[in-house]
Coordinates of N, CA, C and O in Angstrom, one line a residue:
L1 N 0.8 -1.2 0.0 CA 0.0 0.0 0.0 C 0.9 1.3 0.0 O 0.7 2.1 -0.8
I2 N 1.8 1.4 0.9 CA 2.6 2.6 1.0 C 3.5 2.8 -0.2 O 3.8 3.9 -0.6
G3 N 4.0 1.7 -0.8 CA 4.8 1.7 -1.9 C 4.2 2.4 -3.1 O 4.8 3.1 -3.9
A4 N 2.9 2.4 -3.2 CA 2.1 3.0 -4.3 C 2.1 4.5 -4.1 O 1.8 5.2 -5.0
H5 N 2.5 5.0 -2.9 CA 2.5 6.4 -2.7 C 3.9 7.0 -2.5 O 4.1 8.0 -1.9
C6 N 4.9 6.4 -3.1 CA 6.3 6.7 -2.9 C 6.7 8.2 -3.3 O 7.6 8.7 -2.8
R7 N 5.9 8.8 -4.2 CA 6.2 10.1 -4.6 C 5.2 11.1 -4.1 O 5.1 12.2 -4.6
A8 N 4.4 10.7 -3.1 CA 3.3 11.5 -2.6 C 3.8 12.6 -1.7 O 4.9 12.5 -1.1
R9 N 2.9 13.6 -1.5 CA 3.2 14.6 -0.5 C 3.2 14.0 0.9 O 2.6 13.0 1.1
L10 N 3.9 14.7 1.8 CA 4.0 14.2 3.1 C 2.6 14.0 3.7 O 2.3 13.0 4.4
C11 N 1.7 15.0 3.5 CA 0.4 14.9 4.1 C -0.4 13.6 3.6 O -1.1 13.0 4.4
K12 N -0.2 13.2 2.4 CA -0.8 12.0 1.8 C -0.3 10.8 2.5 O -1.0 9.9 2.8
L13 N 1.1 10.7 2.7 CA 1.7 9.6 3.3 C 1.2 9.5 4.8 O 0.8 8.4 5.2
Q14 N 1.1 10.6 5.4 CA 0.6 10.6 6.8 C -0.9 10.1 6.9 O -1.3 9.4 7.8
A15 N -1.7 10.5 5.9 CA -3.1 10.1 5.8 C -3.2 8.6 5.6 O -4.0 8.0 6.3
V16 N -2.3 8.0 4.8 CA -2.4 6.6 4.6 C -2.0 5.9 5.9 O -2.7 4.9 6.3
R17 N -1.0 6.3 6.5 CA -0.6 5.7 7.8 C -1.7 5.9 8.8 O -2.0 4.9 9.6
S18 N -2.3 7.0 8.9 CA -3.4 7.3 9.9 C -4.5 6.3 9.6 O -5.1 5.7 10.5
Q19 N -4.8 6.1 8.3 CA -5.9 5.2 7.9 C -5.6 3.7 8.4 O -6.4 3.0 8.9
M20 N -4.3 3.4 8.2 CA -3.9 2.0 8.7 C -4.2 1.9 10.2 O -4.7 0.8 10.6
I21 N -3.8 2.9 10.9 CA -4.0 2.9 12.4 C -5.5 2.8 12.7 O -5.9 2.0 13.6
T22 N -6.3 3.5 12.0 CA -7.7 3.5 12.2 C -8.3 2.1 12.0 O -9.1 1.6 12.7
W23 N -7.8 1.4 10.9 CA -8.2 0.1 10.6 C -7.6 -1.0 11.5 O -8.0 -2.2 11.4
G24 N -6.7 -0.6 12.4 CA -6.1 -1.5 13.3 C -5.0 -2.4 12.6 O -4.6 -3.4 13.2
V25 N -4.4 -1.9 11.5 CA -3.3 -2.6 10.8 C -2.0 -2.1 11.5 O -1.7 -0.9 11.5
K26 N -1.3 -3.1 12.0 CA 0.0 -2.8 12.7 C 1.1 -2.8 11.6 O 1.2 -3.7 10.8
P27 N 1.9 -1.8 11.6 CA 3.1 -1.8 10.7 C 4.1 -2.9 11.1 O 4.3 -3.2 12.3
D28 N 4.7 -3.4 10.1 CA 5.8 -4.3 10.3 C 7.1 -3.7 9.8 O 7.1 -2.5 9.3
K29 N 8.2 -4.4 9.8 CA 9.5 -3.7 9.4 C 9.5 -3.4 7.9 O 10.2 -2.5 7.5
V30 N 8.8 -4.2 7.1 CA 8.7 -3.9 5.7 C 8.0 -2.6 5.4 O 8.4 -1.7 4.7
F31 N 6.8 -2.5 6.1 CA 6.1 -1.2 5.9 C 6.9 0.0 6.4 O 7.0 1.0 5.8
L32 N 7.6 -0.2 7.6 CA 8.4 0.9 8.1 C 9.5 1.3 7.2 O 9.6 2.5 6.9
E33 N 10.1 0.4 6.6 CA 11.2 0.7 5.6 C 10.6 1.5 4.4 O 11.1 2.5 4.0
K34 N 9.5 0.9 3.8 CA 8.9 1.6 2.7 C 8.4 3.0 3.0 O 8.5 3.9 2.2
Y35 N 7.8 3.1 4.2 CA 7.3 4.4 4.6 C 8.4 5.4 4.7 O 8.3 6.5 4.2
V36 N 9.5 5.0 5.4 CA 10.6 6.0 5.6 C 11.2 6.4 4.2 O 11.5 7.5 4.0
I37 N 11.4 5.4 3.3 CA 11.9 5.7 2.0 C 11.0 6.7 1.3 O 11.4 7.6 0.6
S38 N 9.7 6.4 1.4 CA 8.7 7.3 0.7 C 8.7 8.7 1.3 O 8.6 9.7 0.6
V39 N 8.8 8.8 2.6 CA 8.8 10.1 3.3 C 10.0 10.9 2.8 O 10.0 12.1 2.6
L40 N 11.1 10.2 2.7 CA 12.4 10.9 2.3 C 12.5 11.0 0.8 O 13.5 11.4 0.2
Q41 N 11.4 10.7 0.1 CA 11.3 10.9 -1.3 C 12.4 10.3 -2.1 O 13.0 10.9 -3.0
E42 N 12.7 9.0 -1.8 CA 13.6 8.2 -2.6 C 15.0 8.8 -2.6 O 15.8 8.5 -3.5
R43 N 15.4 9.6 -1.6 CA 16.8 10.0 -1.4 C 17.5 8.8 -0.9 O 18.8 8.8 -1.0
I44 N 16.8 7.8 -0.4 CA 17.4 6.6 0.2 C 17.3 5.5 -0.8 O 16.3 5.3 -1.4
T45 N 18.4 4.7 -0.8 CA 18.3 3.5 -1.6 C 18.6 2.3 -0.6 O 19.1 2.5 0.4
T46 N 18.2 1.2 -1.1 CA 18.4 0.0 -0.2 C 19.8 -0.4 -0.2 O 20.2 -1.4 0.5
Y47 N 20.7 0.3 -0.9 CA 22.1 -0.1 -0.9 C 22.9 0.6 0.2 O 24.1 0.4 0.2
I48 N 22.3 1.4 1.0 CA 23.0 2.1 2.1 C 23.5 1.1 3.1 O 22.7 0.3 3.6
S49 N 24.8 1.2 3.5 CA 25.3 0.2 4.4 C 25.9 0.8 5.6 O 26.7 0.1 6.3
S50 N 25.7 2.1 5.8 CA 26.2 2.7 7.0 C 25.4 4.0 7.4 O 24.7 4.5 6.5
T51 N 25.6 4.4 8.6 CA 25.0 5.7 9.0 C 25.5 6.9 8.2 O 24.8 7.8 7.8
E52 N 26.8 6.8 7.9 CA 27.4 7.9 7.1 C 26.8 8.0 5.8 O 26.6 9.1 5.3
E53 N 26.6 6.9 5.1 CA 25.9 6.9 3.8 C 24.5 7.5 3.9 O 24.1 8.3 3.1
A54 N 23.8 7.1 4.9 CA 22.4 7.6 5.1 C 22.5 9.1 5.4 O 21.6 9.8 4.8
F55 N 23.4 9.5 6.2 CA 23.5 10.9 6.5 C 23.7 11.7 5.2 O 23.1 12.8 5.0
R56 N 24.6 11.3 4.3 CA 24.9 12.0 3.1 C 23.6 12.0 2.2 O 23.3 13.0 1.5
C57 N 22.8 11.0 2.2 CA 21.6 10.9 1.4 C 20.5 11.8 1.9 O 19.8 12.4 1.2
I58 N 20.4 11.9 3.3 CA 19.3 12.7 3.8 C 19.6 14.2 4.0 O 18.7 15.0 4.3
L59 N 20.9 14.5 4.0 CA 21.3 15.9 4.2 C 20.6 16.8 3.2 O 20.6 16.5 2.0
G60 N 20.0 17.8 3.6 CA 19.2 18.7 2.8 C 17.8 18.3 2.6 O 17.0 19.0 2.0
S61 N 17.3 17.2 3.3 CA 15.9 16.9 3.2 C 15.1 17.9 4.0 O 15.6 18.5 5.0
D62 N 13.9 18.0 3.7 CA 12.9 18.9 4.4 C 12.8 18.5 5.9 O 12.7 17.3 6.2
K63 N 12.9 19.4 6.7 CA 12.8 19.2 8.2 C 11.6 18.4 8.6 O 11.6 17.5 9.4
D64 N 10.4 18.8 8.0 CA 9.2 18.1 8.3 C 9.2 16.6 8.0 O 8.7 15.8 8.7
R65 N 9.9 16.3 6.9 CA 10.0 14.9 6.4 C 10.9 14.1 7.4 O 10.7 13.0 7.7
L66 N 12.0 14.8 7.8 CA 12.9 14.1 8.7 C 12.3 13.9 10.0 O 12.4 12.8 10.6
E67 N 11.5 14.9 10.5 CA 10.8 14.7 11.8 C 9.8 13.6 11.7 O 9.7 12.8 12.7
D68 N 9.1 13.5 10.6 CA 8.1 12.5 10.5 C 8.7 11.1 10.4 O 8.3 10.2 11.1
A69 N 9.8 11.0 9.7 CA 10.5 9.7 9.6 C 11.0 9.3 11.0 O 10.8 8.1 11.4
A70 N 11.6 10.2 11.7 CA 12.1 9.9 13.1 C 10.9 9.5 14.0 O 11.1 8.5 14.7
T71 N 9.8 10.2 13.9 CA 8.7 9.9 14.8 C 8.1 8.5 14.5 O 7.9 7.7 15.4
V72 N 8.0 8.2 13.2 CA 7.4 6.9 12.8 C 8.3 5.7 13.2 O 7.9 4.7 13.7
I73 N 9.6 5.9 13.0 CA 10.6 4.9 13.4 C 10.5 4.7 15.0 O 10.5 3.5 15.4
D74 N 10.5 5.8 15.7 CA 10.5 5.7 17.2 C 9.2 5.0 17.7 O 9.2 4.2 18.6
E75 N 8.1 5.4 17.0 CA 6.8 4.7 17.4 C 6.8 3.3 17.1 O 6.3 2.4 17.9
A76 N 7.3 2.9 15.9 CA 7.3 1.5 15.6 C 8.2 0.7 16.5 O 7.8 -0.4 16.9
K77 N 9.3 1.2 16.9 CA 10.2 0.5 17.8 C 9.6 0.4 19.2 O 9.7 -0.7 19.8
A78 N 8.8 1.4 19.6 CA 8.1 1.3 20.9 C 7.0 0.3 20.8 O 6.7 -0.3 21.9
D79 N 6.5 0.0 19.6 CA 5.5 -1.0 19.5 C 6.0 -2.4 19.2 O 5.3 -3.3 18.9
G80 N 7.4 -2.5 19.3 CA 8.0 -3.8 19.2 C 8.5 -4.2 17.8 O 8.9 -5.3 17.6
V81 N 8.4 -3.3 16.9 CA 8.9 -3.5 15.5 C 10.4 -3.4 15.5 O 11.0 -2.4 15.9
S82 N 11.1 -4.4 15.0 CA 12.5 -4.4 14.9 C 12.9 -3.8 13.5 O 12.6 -4.4 12.5
P83 N 13.5 -2.6 13.5 CA 13.7 -2.0 12.2 C 14.8 -2.7 11.4 O 15.7 -3.4 12.0
T84 N 14.8 -2.6 10.1 CA 15.8 -3.1 9.3 C 17.1 -2.3 9.5 O 17.1 -1.2 10.1
A85 N 18.2 -2.9 9.0 CA 19.5 -2.1 9.2 C 19.4 -0.8 8.5 O 19.9 0.2 9.0
L86 N 18.8 -0.7 7.3 CA 18.6 0.5 6.6 C 17.9 1.6 7.5 O 18.3 2.7 7.6
V87 N 16.8 1.2 8.1 CA 16.0 2.1 8.9 C 16.8 2.6 10.1 O 16.8 3.7 10.5
S88 N 17.6 1.6 10.7 CA 18.4 2.0 11.8 C 19.5 3.0 11.4 O 19.8 4.0 12.1
F89 N 20.1 2.8 10.2 CA 21.1 3.8 9.7 C 20.4 5.2 9.6 O 21.0 6.2 9.9
I90 N 19.2 5.2 9.0 CA 18.5 6.4 8.7 C 18.2 7.1 10.1 O 18.4 8.3 10.2
R91 N 17.8 6.4 11.1 CA 17.4 7.0 12.3 C 18.6 7.6 13.0 O 18.6 8.7 13.5
K92 N 19.8 6.9 12.9 CA 21.0 7.4 13.5 C 21.4 8.7 12.7 O 21.9 9.6 13.4
A93 N 21.3 8.7 11.5 CA 21.7 9.9 10.6 C 20.8 11.0 11.0 O 21.3 12.2 11.1
I94 N 19.5 10.8 11.2 CA 18.6 11.9 11.6 C 19.0 12.5 12.9 O 19.0 13.7 13.1
R95 N 19.4 11.7 13.8 CA 19.9 12.2 15.1 C 21.1 13.1 14.9 O 21.3 14.1 15.6
Q96 N 22.0 12.7 14.0 CA 23.2 13.6 13.7 C 22.8 14.9 13.2 O 23.5 15.9 13.4
I97 N 21.7 15.0 12.4 CA 21.2 16.3 11.9 C 20.6 17.1 13.0 O 20.4 18.3 12.9
D98 N 20.2 16.4 14.1 CA 19.6 17.0 15.3 C 18.2 17.6 15.0 O 17.9 18.7 15.4
V99 N 17.4 16.8 14.2 CA 16.1 17.2 13.9 C 15.1 16.8 15.1 O 14.3 17.5 15.5
N100 N 15.3 15.5 15.5 CA 14.4 14.9 16.4 C 15.1 13.8 17.2 O 15.7 13.0 16.6

């Protein structure tokens, strides 16, 4: 579902996520990764293998998108979702930018 919205505006992505929550659909690590990639508008590739690479990719991203990605990652982790290595690299990179 979220992959179909990969080039959507942030508000559209948030609406899709909100609808999932309303329906009681719990995100898994695959959803989490696709959501984060979509939020960051494909600045991220699945070939990133370090926090440094993720940092270089997200540098210059819109602050609202970085904040949303960080929030969604943190919420998913709090709900027991184990993030993929890619998502972990992205979250660490967002912390280096000091957005959230």
